[in-house]
Amino acid sequence: MKPQIKRTLSNFFFEYETPRKVLVRNKRVAVVCRIIQMGVLAYIIGWVFMYERGYHAIDIAIGSIFTKMKGVSFTNISGKERIWDAADFVFPEQGDSSFVVMTNYIATVGQKQDKCPELPDGKNKNKCMSDENCDEGKYKRTGNGHMTGRCISNTSTCEIYSWCPVEDDRQIPDPPILLTAENYTLFIKNSITFRQFNVVRSNLVESVNQSYINTCLYHPKTDPLCPIFRLGDIVERSGFNFSEIARVGGAIGVLIDWDCNLDLSIRHCKPKYEFYGLYGTAKNDKEEKPSLGYNFRYAKYYVENGVEKRTLMKVFGVRIDIIVHGRAGKFDIIPTLTAIGSGVGIFGVATVVCDLLLLYFVPERDFYKNMKFKHTEIPEEVSVFIFFK
């Protein structure tokens, strides 16, 4: 074992290798070599340069979003008529890139701070049999207020101190109260900046003027640059069913994608719109999932006969998140040379593969080994003479 280790170390420190060229006339190996080289060349030209534009310097966009919803709905609930406009159904106030459009709600009118029975939840979590089940001053996770220590016999629930009457959200209105929300329109104004190239663009490109905006409605084929979108179309293109998502709520992502080749005219730098369902009930969902939908609560406070009251609104709606992704490229010599150098290096794969074939797989492998590797030893006297010459 020791002589072998000694010989290996000696060979490593006292032997020198230099390349030797051997012309091999073997059709099979030559064809394999050319196929690999052609594949590498196709990869460099097709993928690196044409598809990935490896000759480009790349910059990522900084963008801003301005939005505006428009639409009107009419409701008649228990003889009470009401008109709903954008100031009523958009949360928060308009202009943000992330907002909610109300499509359904549960209103609890005339709440005041008082003592009242807890709401039966149907799962016996709020059920009580006697006062002993209602710990005074305590709060249940599924409850709506602090328990007073009394069990109300006619509801079999604890008495609580809370905003009374307690909200009853066990039945969600179906069909949705604001089902006509599918005809609301969304106007999106987006501007981006590519700092590295000093380029500023807006989604209101050259062909989008005021007269066009007044009449257009986005369609991926006929009007792909129109910045006005119908809410129902956004929901449908994201893969959701509008009537279902309007009933319980959901979330949708609108992607504005900029992929600009600045070697061409700036007029070719245009946005593409894509729609994704982020959370909700999809058209093909068959199994029931827990905690579906999107909702939140807000209250309108007022004073009546010297008593503070409120109207509690549980809002179900479509949450829209607008995301901007911008990428621009322009010719630059440094990434071009880098891509070419990487491609030339990959050509070495053909040599490695063909050497493996010649040395280990073809029948004449011993002959090729002798031709490829030549072992030479310089006599010690001559090497000493050369060293001191």
Tab-separated table of C-alpha atoms in Angstrom:
chain	number	residue	atom	x	y	z
A	1	MET	CA	0.000	0.000	0.000
A	2	LYS	CA	2.787	2.424	0.897
A	3	PRO	CA	4.698	1.930	-2.404
A	4	GLN	CA	1.493	2.610	-4.316
A	5	ILE	CA	0.816	5.821	-2.395
A	6	LYS	CA	4.451	6.834	-2.848
A	7	ARG	CA	4.246	6.174	-6.594
A	8	THR	CA	1.004	8.153	-6.891
A	9	LEU	CA	2.445	11.137	-5.062
A	10	SER	CA	5.639	10.902	-7.114
A	11	ASN	CA	3.659	10.862	-10.366
A	12	PHE	CA	1.605	13.858	-9.225
A	13	PHE	CA	4.602	16.019	-8.316
A	14	PHE	CA	7.155	14.872	-10.892
A	15	GLU	CA	5.111	14.298	-14.057
A	16	TYR	CA	3.907	16.907	-16.562
A	17	GLU	CA	1.071	16.482	-19.060
A	18	THR	CA	0.793	18.301	-22.379
A	19	PRO	CA	-2.043	17.975	-24.943
A	20	ARG	CA	-1.499	15.808	-27.975
A	21	LYS	CA	-3.641	16.033	-31.099
A	22	VAL	CA	-4.750	12.819	-32.751
A	23	LEU	CA	-6.777	12.764	-35.978
A	24	VAL	CA	-9.246	9.876	-35.673
A	25	ARG	CA	-10.955	8.537	-38.803
A	26	ASN	CA	-13.987	6.908	-37.206
A	27	LYS	CA	-17.337	7.709	-38.817
A	28	ARG	CA	-19.497	6.890	-35.814
A	29	VAL	CA	-17.487	8.985	-33.375
A	30	ALA	CA	-17.197	11.828	-35.894
A	31	VAL	CA	-20.978	11.878	-36.426
A	32	VAL	CA	-21.588	11.939	-32.655
A	33	CYS	CA	-19.127	14.807	-32.316
A	34	ARG	CA	-20.798	16.861	-35.066
A	35	ILE	CA	-24.291	16.205	-33.675
A	36	ILE	CA	-23.239	17.441	-30.246
A	37	GLN	CA	-21.536	20.484	-31.745
A	38	MET	CA	-24.608	21.308	-33.834
A	39	GLY	CA	-26.798	20.925	-30.742
A	40	VAL	CA	-24.563	23.286	-28.782
A	41	LEU	CA	-24.569	25.757	-31.673
A	42	ALA	CA	-28.388	25.607	-31.890
A	43	TYR	CA	-28.603	26.171	-28.134
A	44	ILE	CA	-26.308	29.216	-28.318
A	45	ILE	CA	-28.060	30.791	-31.296
A	46	GLY	CA	-31.644	29.749	-30.594
A	47	TRP	CA	-31.907	29.846	-26.828
A	48	VAL	CA	-29.121	32.121	-25.554
A	49	PHE	CA	-29.244	34.794	-28.264
A	50	MET	CA	-32.700	34.672	-29.885
A	51	TYR	CA	-34.973	33.615	-26.991
A	52	GLU	CA	-33.095	34.788	-23.885
A	53	ARG	CA	-31.423	37.690	-25.714
A	54	GLY	CA	-28.109	36.975	-24.076
A	55	TYR	CA	-26.605	40.024	-25.800
A	56	HIS	CA	-28.816	42.369	-23.732
A	57	ALA	CA	-28.090	44.382	-20.636
A	58	ILE	CA	-31.183	43.971	-18.439
A	59	ASP	CA	-33.056	46.460	-16.274
A	60	ILE	CA	-36.092	45.856	-14.027
A	61	ALA	CA	-38.900	48.418	-14.014
A	62	ILE	CA	-40.104	50.600	-11.173
A	63	GLY	CA	-43.863	51.061	-11.535
A	64	SER	CA	-46.856	52.847	-10.080
A	65	ILE	CA	-50.585	52.072	-10.249
A	66	PHE	CA	-53.669	54.273	-10.280
A	67	THR	CA	-57.136	52.688	-10.349
A	68	LYS	CA	-60.722	53.862	-10.605
A	69	MET	CA	-63.926	51.819	-10.330
A	70	LYS	CA	-67.199	52.875	-11.890
A	71	GLY	CA	-70.680	51.396	-11.654
A	72	VAL	CA	-74.100	51.718	-10.034
A	73	SER	CA	-76.314	49.106	-8.343
A	74	PHE	CA	-79.894	49.269	-7.105
A	75	THR	CA	-81.244	47.211	-4.184
A	76	ASN	CA	-84.689	46.830	-2.640
A	77	ILE	CA	-84.495	44.966	0.664
A	78	SER	CA	-87.709	44.717	2.680
A	79	GLY	CA	-89.107	47.682	0.789
A	80	LYS	CA	-86.029	49.837	1.430
A	81	GLU	CA	-84.645	51.089	-1.867
A	82	ARG	CA	-81.039	52.149	-2.196
A	83	ILE	CA	-78.519	53.167	-4.853
A	84	TRP	CA	-74.926	51.973	-4.512
A	85	ASP	CA	-72.078	53.744	-6.329
A	86	ALA	CA	-68.276	53.532	-6.249
A	87	ALA	CA	-68.087	55.534	-3.013
A	88	ASP	CA	-70.167	52.804	-1.315
A	89	PHE	CA	-68.716	49.561	-2.663
A	90	VAL	CA	-64.946	50.193	-3.043
A	91	PHE	CA	-62.634	49.686	-0.038
A	92	PRO	CA	-60.368	51.454	0.711
A	93	GLU	CA	-60.776	54.755	-1.127
A	94	GLN	CA	-60.014	54.622	-4.819
A	95	GLY	CA	-56.573	54.841	-6.349
A	96	ASP	CA	-54.758	51.968	-4.649
A	97	SER	CA	-53.267	48.938	-6.402
A	98	SER	CA	-54.989	46.616	-3.934
A	99	PHE	CA	-58.676	47.098	-3.129
A	100	VAL	CA	-61.978	45.292	-2.504
A	101	VAL	CA	-65.200	45.578	-4.486
A	102	MET	CA	-68.200	44.717	-2.306
A	103	THR	CA	-70.576	42.184	-3.880
A	104	ASN	CA	-72.531	40.930	-0.871
A	105	TYR	CA	-73.096	41.916	2.755
A	106	ILE	CA	-74.872	41.185	6.036
A	107	ALA	CA	-76.083	44.292	7.871
A	108	THR	CA	-76.863	44.370	11.610
A	109	VAL	CA	-78.715	47.615	12.263
A	110	GLY	CA	-79.122	49.437	15.582
A	111	GLN	CA	-76.469	47.729	17.685
A	112	LYS	CA	-75.746	49.269	21.090
A	113	GLN	CA	-73.593	48.205	24.013
A	114	ASP	CA	-75.869	46.135	26.228
A	115	LYS	CA	-76.521	42.667	27.670
A	116	CYS	CA	-78.040	40.052	25.354
A	117	PRO	CA	-77.925	36.283	24.665
A	118	GLU	CA	-74.965	34.850	22.779
A	119	LEU	CA	-75.696	33.609	19.274
A	120	PRO	CA	-76.159	29.812	18.972
A	121	ASP	CA	-73.442	28.603	16.633
A	122	GLY	CA	-75.005	25.218	15.775
A	123	LYS	CA	-71.906	23.370	17.021
A	124	ASN	CA	-72.753	23.487	20.757
A	125	LYS	CA	-69.636	25.562	21.459
A	126	ASN	CA	-71.735	28.435	22.805
A	127	LYS	CA	-74.353	26.196	24.447
A	128	CYS	CA	-74.927	26.291	28.189
A	129	MET	CA	-77.035	24.153	30.552
A	130	SER	CA	-76.742	26.299	33.675
A	131	ASP	CA	-75.041	29.417	35.035
A	132	GLU	CA	-72.033	27.277	35.918
A	133	ASN	CA	-71.220	26.992	32.203
A	134	CYS	CA	-70.958	30.785	31.905
A	135	ASP	CA	-67.851	32.095	33.682
A	136	GLU	CA	-68.443	35.730	34.557
A	137	GLY	CA	-65.952	38.097	32.918
A	138	LYS	CA	-64.573	35.412	30.637
A	139	TYR	CA	-64.587	35.432	26.833
A	140	LYS	CA	-65.035	32.421	24.574
A	141	ARG	CA	-63.014	32.134	21.394
A	142	THR	CA	-66.194	31.566	19.382
A	143	GLY	CA	-68.153	34.194	21.316
A	144	ASN	CA	-69.012	37.832	20.689
A	145	GLY	CA	-68.573	39.396	24.140
A	146	HIS	CA	-67.798	38.978	27.837
A	147	MET	CA	-70.053	36.568	29.732
A	148	THR	CA	-72.102	37.931	32.634
A	149	GLY	CA	-72.467	34.595	34.431
A	150	ARG	CA	-76.081	33.939	33.446
A	151	CYS	CA	-77.381	31.178	31.168
A	152	ILE	CA	-80.433	32.253	29.130
A	153	SER	CA	-82.860	29.336	29.106
A	154	ASN	CA	-84.831	30.152	25.949
A	155	THR	CA	-81.669	30.246	23.780
A	156	SER	CA	-79.500	27.873	25.879
A	157	THR	CA	-76.616	30.331	25.489
A	158	CYS	CA	-74.752	32.550	27.910
A	159	GLU	CA	-75.724	36.153	28.431
A	160	ILE	CA	-72.940	38.471	27.255
A	161	TYR	CA	-72.040	42.143	27.444
A	162	SER	CA	-71.473	43.194	23.862
A	163	TRP	CA	-72.841	45.147	20.920
A	164	CYS	CA	-76.459	43.951	20.888
A	165	PRO	CA	-78.239	42.462	19.081
A	166	VAL	CA	-75.392	40.113	18.128
A	167	GLU	CA	-74.655	39.748	14.425
A	168	ASP	CA	-76.205	36.631	12.849
A	169	ASP	CA	-74.005	35.641	9.884
A	170	ARG	CA	-75.004	31.976	9.688
A	171	GLN	CA	-76.897	32.524	6.435
A	172	ILE	CA	-75.080	34.353	3.637
A	173	PRO	CA	-77.468	36.058	1.188
A	174	ASP	CA	-77.903	33.974	-1.960
A	175	PRO	CA	-78.067	35.241	-4.663
A	176	PRO	CA	-75.582	38.012	-3.778
A	177	ILE	CA	-77.177	41.374	-3.029
A	178	LEU	CA	-74.898	43.248	-5.471
A	179	LEU	CA	-74.843	40.646	-8.233
A	180	THR	CA	-74.911	43.456	-10.822
A	181	ALA	CA	-71.336	44.228	-9.736
A	182	GLU	CA	-70.181	42.071	-12.655
A	183	ASN	CA	-70.941	45.067	-14.901
A	184	TYR	CA	-68.746	47.476	-12.921
A	185	THR	CA	-65.720	48.729	-14.835
A	186	LEU	CA	-62.135	49.126	-13.652
A	187	PHE	CA	-59.791	51.706	-15.146
A	188	ILE	CA	-56.076	50.990	-14.622
A	189	LYS	CA	-53.393	53.569	-15.242
A	190	ASN	CA	-49.853	52.238	-14.991
A	191	SER	CA	-46.530	53.974	-15.532
A	192	ILE	CA	-43.066	52.382	-15.381
A	193	THR	CA	-39.478	53.580	-15.463
A	194	PHE	CA	-36.348	51.782	-16.648
A	195	ARG	CA	-33.716	53.868	-14.879
A	196	GLN	CA	-30.706	52.258	-16.529
A	197	PHE	CA	-31.950	53.208	-20.006
A	198	ASN	CA	-33.737	56.440	-19.016
A	199	VAL	CA	-37.042	55.161	-20.443
A	200	VAL	CA	-40.501	56.039	-19.092
A	201	ARG	CA	-43.637	54.312	-20.402
A	202	SER	CA	-47.354	54.296	-19.625
A	203	ASN	CA	-49.996	51.711	-20.455
A	204	LEU	CA	-51.762	54.557	-22.258
A	205	VAL	CA	-49.525	53.966	-25.281
A	206	GLU	CA	-49.519	55.914	-28.545
A	207	SER	CA	-52.628	54.220	-29.975
A	208	VAL	CA	-54.673	54.730	-26.774
A	209	ASN	CA	-56.248	58.199	-26.919
A	210	GLN	CA	-59.206	59.745	-25.120
A	211	SER	CA	-61.765	58.882	-27.794
A	212	TYR	CA	-60.607	55.241	-27.743
A	213	ILE	CA	-60.805	55.073	-23.935
A	214	ASN	CA	-64.368	56.426	-24.012
A	215	THR	CA	-65.594	53.488	-26.097
A	216	CYS	CA	-63.243	50.523	-25.538
A	217	LEU	CA	-63.519	47.532	-23.226
A	218	TYR	CA	-60.604	45.159	-22.745
A	219	HIS	CA	-60.566	41.979	-24.814
A	220	PRO	CA	-57.373	39.896	-25.234
A	221	LYS	CA	-57.821	39.657	-29.020
A	222	THR	CA	-59.776	42.674	-30.228
A	223	ASP	CA	-58.727	45.288	-27.629
A	224	PRO	CA	-55.579	44.027	-25.840
A	225	LEU	CA	-54.376	47.555	-24.983
A	226	CYS	CA	-57.630	48.940	-23.587
A	227	PRO	CA	-57.082	49.944	-19.914
A	228	ILE	CA	-60.772	49.525	-18.972
A	229	PHE	CA	-61.893	46.127	-17.688
A	230	ARG	CA	-65.315	44.701	-16.864
A	231	LEU	CA	-65.287	43.125	-13.379
A	232	GLY	CA	-67.211	40.059	-14.541
A	233	ASP	CA	-64.666	39.462	-17.330
A	234	ILE	CA	-61.751	39.740	-14.886
A	235	VAL	CA	-63.315	37.111	-12.621
A	236	GLU	CA	-64.157	34.739	-15.488
A	237	ARG	CA	-60.673	35.007	-17.048
A	238	SER	CA	-59.094	34.226	-13.684
A	239	GLY	CA	-60.906	30.875	-13.641
A	240	PHE	CA	-63.612	31.736	-11.080
A	241	ASN	CA	-67.398	31.657	-11.246
A	242	PHE	CA	-68.671	35.195	-10.692
A	243	SER	CA	-71.936	34.298	-8.932
A	244	GLU	CA	-70.055	32.125	-6.397
A	245	ILE	CA	-67.174	34.498	-5.769
A	246	ALA	CA	-69.677	37.361	-5.462
A	247	ARG	CA	-71.540	35.428	-2.759
A	248	VAL	CA	-68.603	34.583	-0.461
A	249	GLY	CA	-65.779	36.726	-1.840
A	250	GLY	CA	-62.324	35.916	-3.178
A	251	ALA	CA	-59.016	37.345	-4.388
A	252	ILE	CA	-57.800	37.929	-7.947
A	253	GLY	CA	-54.419	39.016	-9.251
A	254	VAL	CA	-54.066	41.254	-12.308
A	255	LEU	CA	-50.555	41.088	-13.757
A	256	ILE	CA	-49.317	43.874	-16.021
A	257	ASP	CA	-46.315	42.434	-17.816
A	258	TRP	CA	-43.821	44.606	-19.699
A	259	ASP	CA	-41.193	42.785	-21.778
A	260	CYS	CA	-39.401	45.428	-23.828
A	261	ASN	CA	-36.680	45.082	-26.442
A	262	LEU	CA	-35.176	48.570	-26.539
A	263	ASP	CA	-33.144	47.727	-29.655
A	264	LEU	CA	-36.447	48.265	-31.481
A	265	SER	CA	-38.634	51.369	-31.548
A	266	ILE	CA	-40.024	52.432	-28.177
A	267	ARG	CA	-43.517	52.067	-29.673
A	268	HIS	CA	-43.097	48.284	-29.474
A	269	CYS	CA	-42.781	48.462	-25.673
A	270	LYS	CA	-46.375	47.605	-24.705
A	271	PRO	CA	-48.028	45.942	-21.685
A	272	LYS	CA	-49.754	42.556	-21.575
A	273	TYR	CA	-52.516	41.845	-19.077
A	274	GLU	CA	-52.939	38.496	-17.338
A	275	PHE	CA	-55.471	37.392	-14.719
A	276	TYR	CA	-54.973	34.837	-11.941
A	277	GLY	CA	-57.345	33.446	-9.345
A	278	LEU	CA	-55.567	33.767	-6.001
A	279	TYR	CA	-58.257	32.651	-3.584
A	280	GLY	CA	-61.858	31.596	-4.055
A	281	THR	CA	-64.042	28.902	-5.580
A	282	ALA	CA	-62.830	27.888	-9.036
A	283	LYS	CA	-65.186	26.624	-11.748
A	284	ASN	CA	-63.932	23.054	-11.536
A	285	ASP	CA	-63.713	22.810	-7.740
A	286	LYS	CA	-65.969	19.939	-6.628
A	287	GLU	CA	-64.874	19.286	-3.076
A	288	GLU	CA	-65.726	21.735	-0.331
A	289	LYS	CA	-62.786	23.621	1.170
A	290	PRO	CA	-62.636	25.245	4.617
A	291	SER	CA	-62.823	29.007	5.136
A	292	LEU	CA	-63.440	29.883	1.525
A	293	GLY	CA	-64.041	33.433	0.417
A	294	TYR	CA	-62.989	36.880	1.555
A	295	ASN	CA	-64.814	39.139	4.004
A	296	PHE	CA	-64.254	41.865	6.545
A	297	ARG	CA	-66.354	44.036	8.875
A	298	TYR	CA	-66.743	47.753	9.332
A	299	ALA	CA	-69.219	49.862	11.311
A	300	LYS	CA	-71.079	53.136	10.854
A	301	TYR	CA	-71.543	54.893	14.217
A	302	TYR	CA	-74.286	57.341	15.163
A	303	VAL	CA	-76.070	58.671	18.247
A	304	GLU	CA	-79.795	58.126	18.789
A	305	ASN	CA	-81.610	59.585	21.820
A	306	GLY	CA	-78.237	60.133	23.490
A	307	VAL	CA	-77.199	56.494	23.033
A	308	GLU	CA	-74.261	55.525	20.814
A	309	LYS	CA	-75.320	52.995	18.203
A	310	ARG	CA	-73.852	51.489	15.097
A	311	THR	CA	-74.723	49.577	11.931
A	312	LEU	CA	-72.338	46.664	11.555
A	313	MET	CA	-71.569	45.558	7.987
A	314	LYS	CA	-70.017	42.199	7.175
A	315	VAL	CA	-68.747	42.719	3.634
A	316	PHE	CA	-68.069	39.986	1.099
A	317	GLY	CA	-66.215	41.081	-1.994
A	318	VAL	CA	-63.677	40.596	-4.733
A	319	ARG	CA	-60.199	41.619	-3.636
A	320	ILE	CA	-58.089	42.736	-6.600
A	321	ASP	CA	-54.295	42.903	-6.368
A	322	ILE	CA	-52.603	44.589	-9.330
A	323	ILE	CA	-48.992	43.529	-9.842
A	324	VAL	CA	-46.531	45.117	-12.261
A	325	HIS	CA	-43.627	43.168	-13.735
A	326	GLY	CA	-41.332	45.036	-16.092
A	327	ARG	CA	-38.176	43.895	-17.838
A	328	ALA	CA	-36.235	45.709	-20.572
A	329	GLY	CA	-33.091	44.790	-22.493
A	330	LYS	CA	-30.705	46.615	-24.782
A	331	PHE	CA	-27.598	45.506	-26.678
A	332	ASP	CA	-24.381	45.656	-24.673
A	333	ILE	CA	-20.970	44.288	-25.640
A	334	ILE	CA	-20.130	42.875	-22.192
A	335	PRO	CA	-23.051	40.406	-21.878
A	336	THR	CA	-22.577	39.563	-25.566
A	337	LEU	CA	-18.941	38.523	-25.052
A	338	THR	CA	-19.910	36.677	-21.863
A	339	ALA	CA	-22.561	34.672	-23.718
A	340	ILE	CA	-20.172	33.860	-26.580
A	341	GLY	CA	-17.458	32.767	-24.160
A	342	SER	CA	-19.863	30.511	-22.287
A	343	GLY	CA	-20.999	28.976	-25.578
A	344	VAL	CA	-17.456	28.288	-26.720
A	345	GLY	CA	-16.771	26.581	-23.398
A	346	ILE	CA	-19.799	24.318	-23.876
A	347	PHE	CA	-18.316	23.086	-27.170
A	348	GLY	CA	-15.833	21.167	-25.020
A	349	VAL	CA	-18.642	18.746	-24.145
A	350	ALA	CA	-18.326	17.198	-27.610
A	351	THR	CA	-14.618	16.474	-27.056
A	352	VAL	CA	-15.220	14.911	-23.632
A	353	VAL	CA	-18.010	12.643	-24.923
A	354	CYS	CA	-16.033	11.517	-27.969
A	355	ASP	CA	-12.918	10.808	-25.883
A	356	LEU	CA	-15.007	8.611	-23.588
A	357	LEU	CA	-16.344	6.705	-26.597
A	358	LEU	CA	-12.876	6.189	-28.069
A	359	LEU	CA	-11.146	5.195	-24.847
A	360	TYR	CA	-13.791	2.986	-23.227
A	361	PHE	CA	-16.502	1.842	-25.648
A	362	VAL	CA	-15.247	1.234	-29.215
A	363	PRO	CA	-13.579	-2.135	-30.009
A	364	GLU	CA	-10.283	-0.427	-30.931
A	365	ARG	CA	-10.059	1.401	-27.599
A	366	ASP	CA	-6.576	0.013	-26.732
A	367	PHE	CA	-5.206	1.242	-30.035
A	368	TYR	CA	-6.680	4.712	-29.474
A	369	LYS	CA	-5.279	4.843	-25.942
A	370	ASN	CA	-1.792	4.182	-27.303
A	371	MET	CA	-2.247	6.858	-29.931
A	372	LYS	CA	-3.639	9.445	-27.521
A	373	PHE	CA	-1.258	8.969	-24.585
A	374	LYS	CA	2.494	8.817	-25.103
A	375	HIS	CA	4.737	8.212	-22.108
A	376	THR	CA	8.243	9.703	-22.326
A	377	GLU	CA	11.066	9.624	-19.851
A	378	ILE	CA	14.112	11.900	-20.108
A	379	PRO	CA	17.307	10.202	-18.874
A	380	GLU	CA	18.446	11.636	-15.572
A	381	GLU	CA	21.835	12.731	-16.939
A	382	VAL	CA	20.178	14.623	-19.793
A	383	SER	CA	17.576	16.266	-17.493
A	384	VAL	CA	20.334	17.449	-15.158
A	385	PHE	CA	22.287	18.793	-18.086
A	386	ILE	CA	19.226	20.679	-19.410
A	387	PHE	CA	18.442	22.043	-15.939
A	388	PHE	CA	21.946	23.515	-15.410
A	389	LYS	CA	22.543	24.627	-18.957
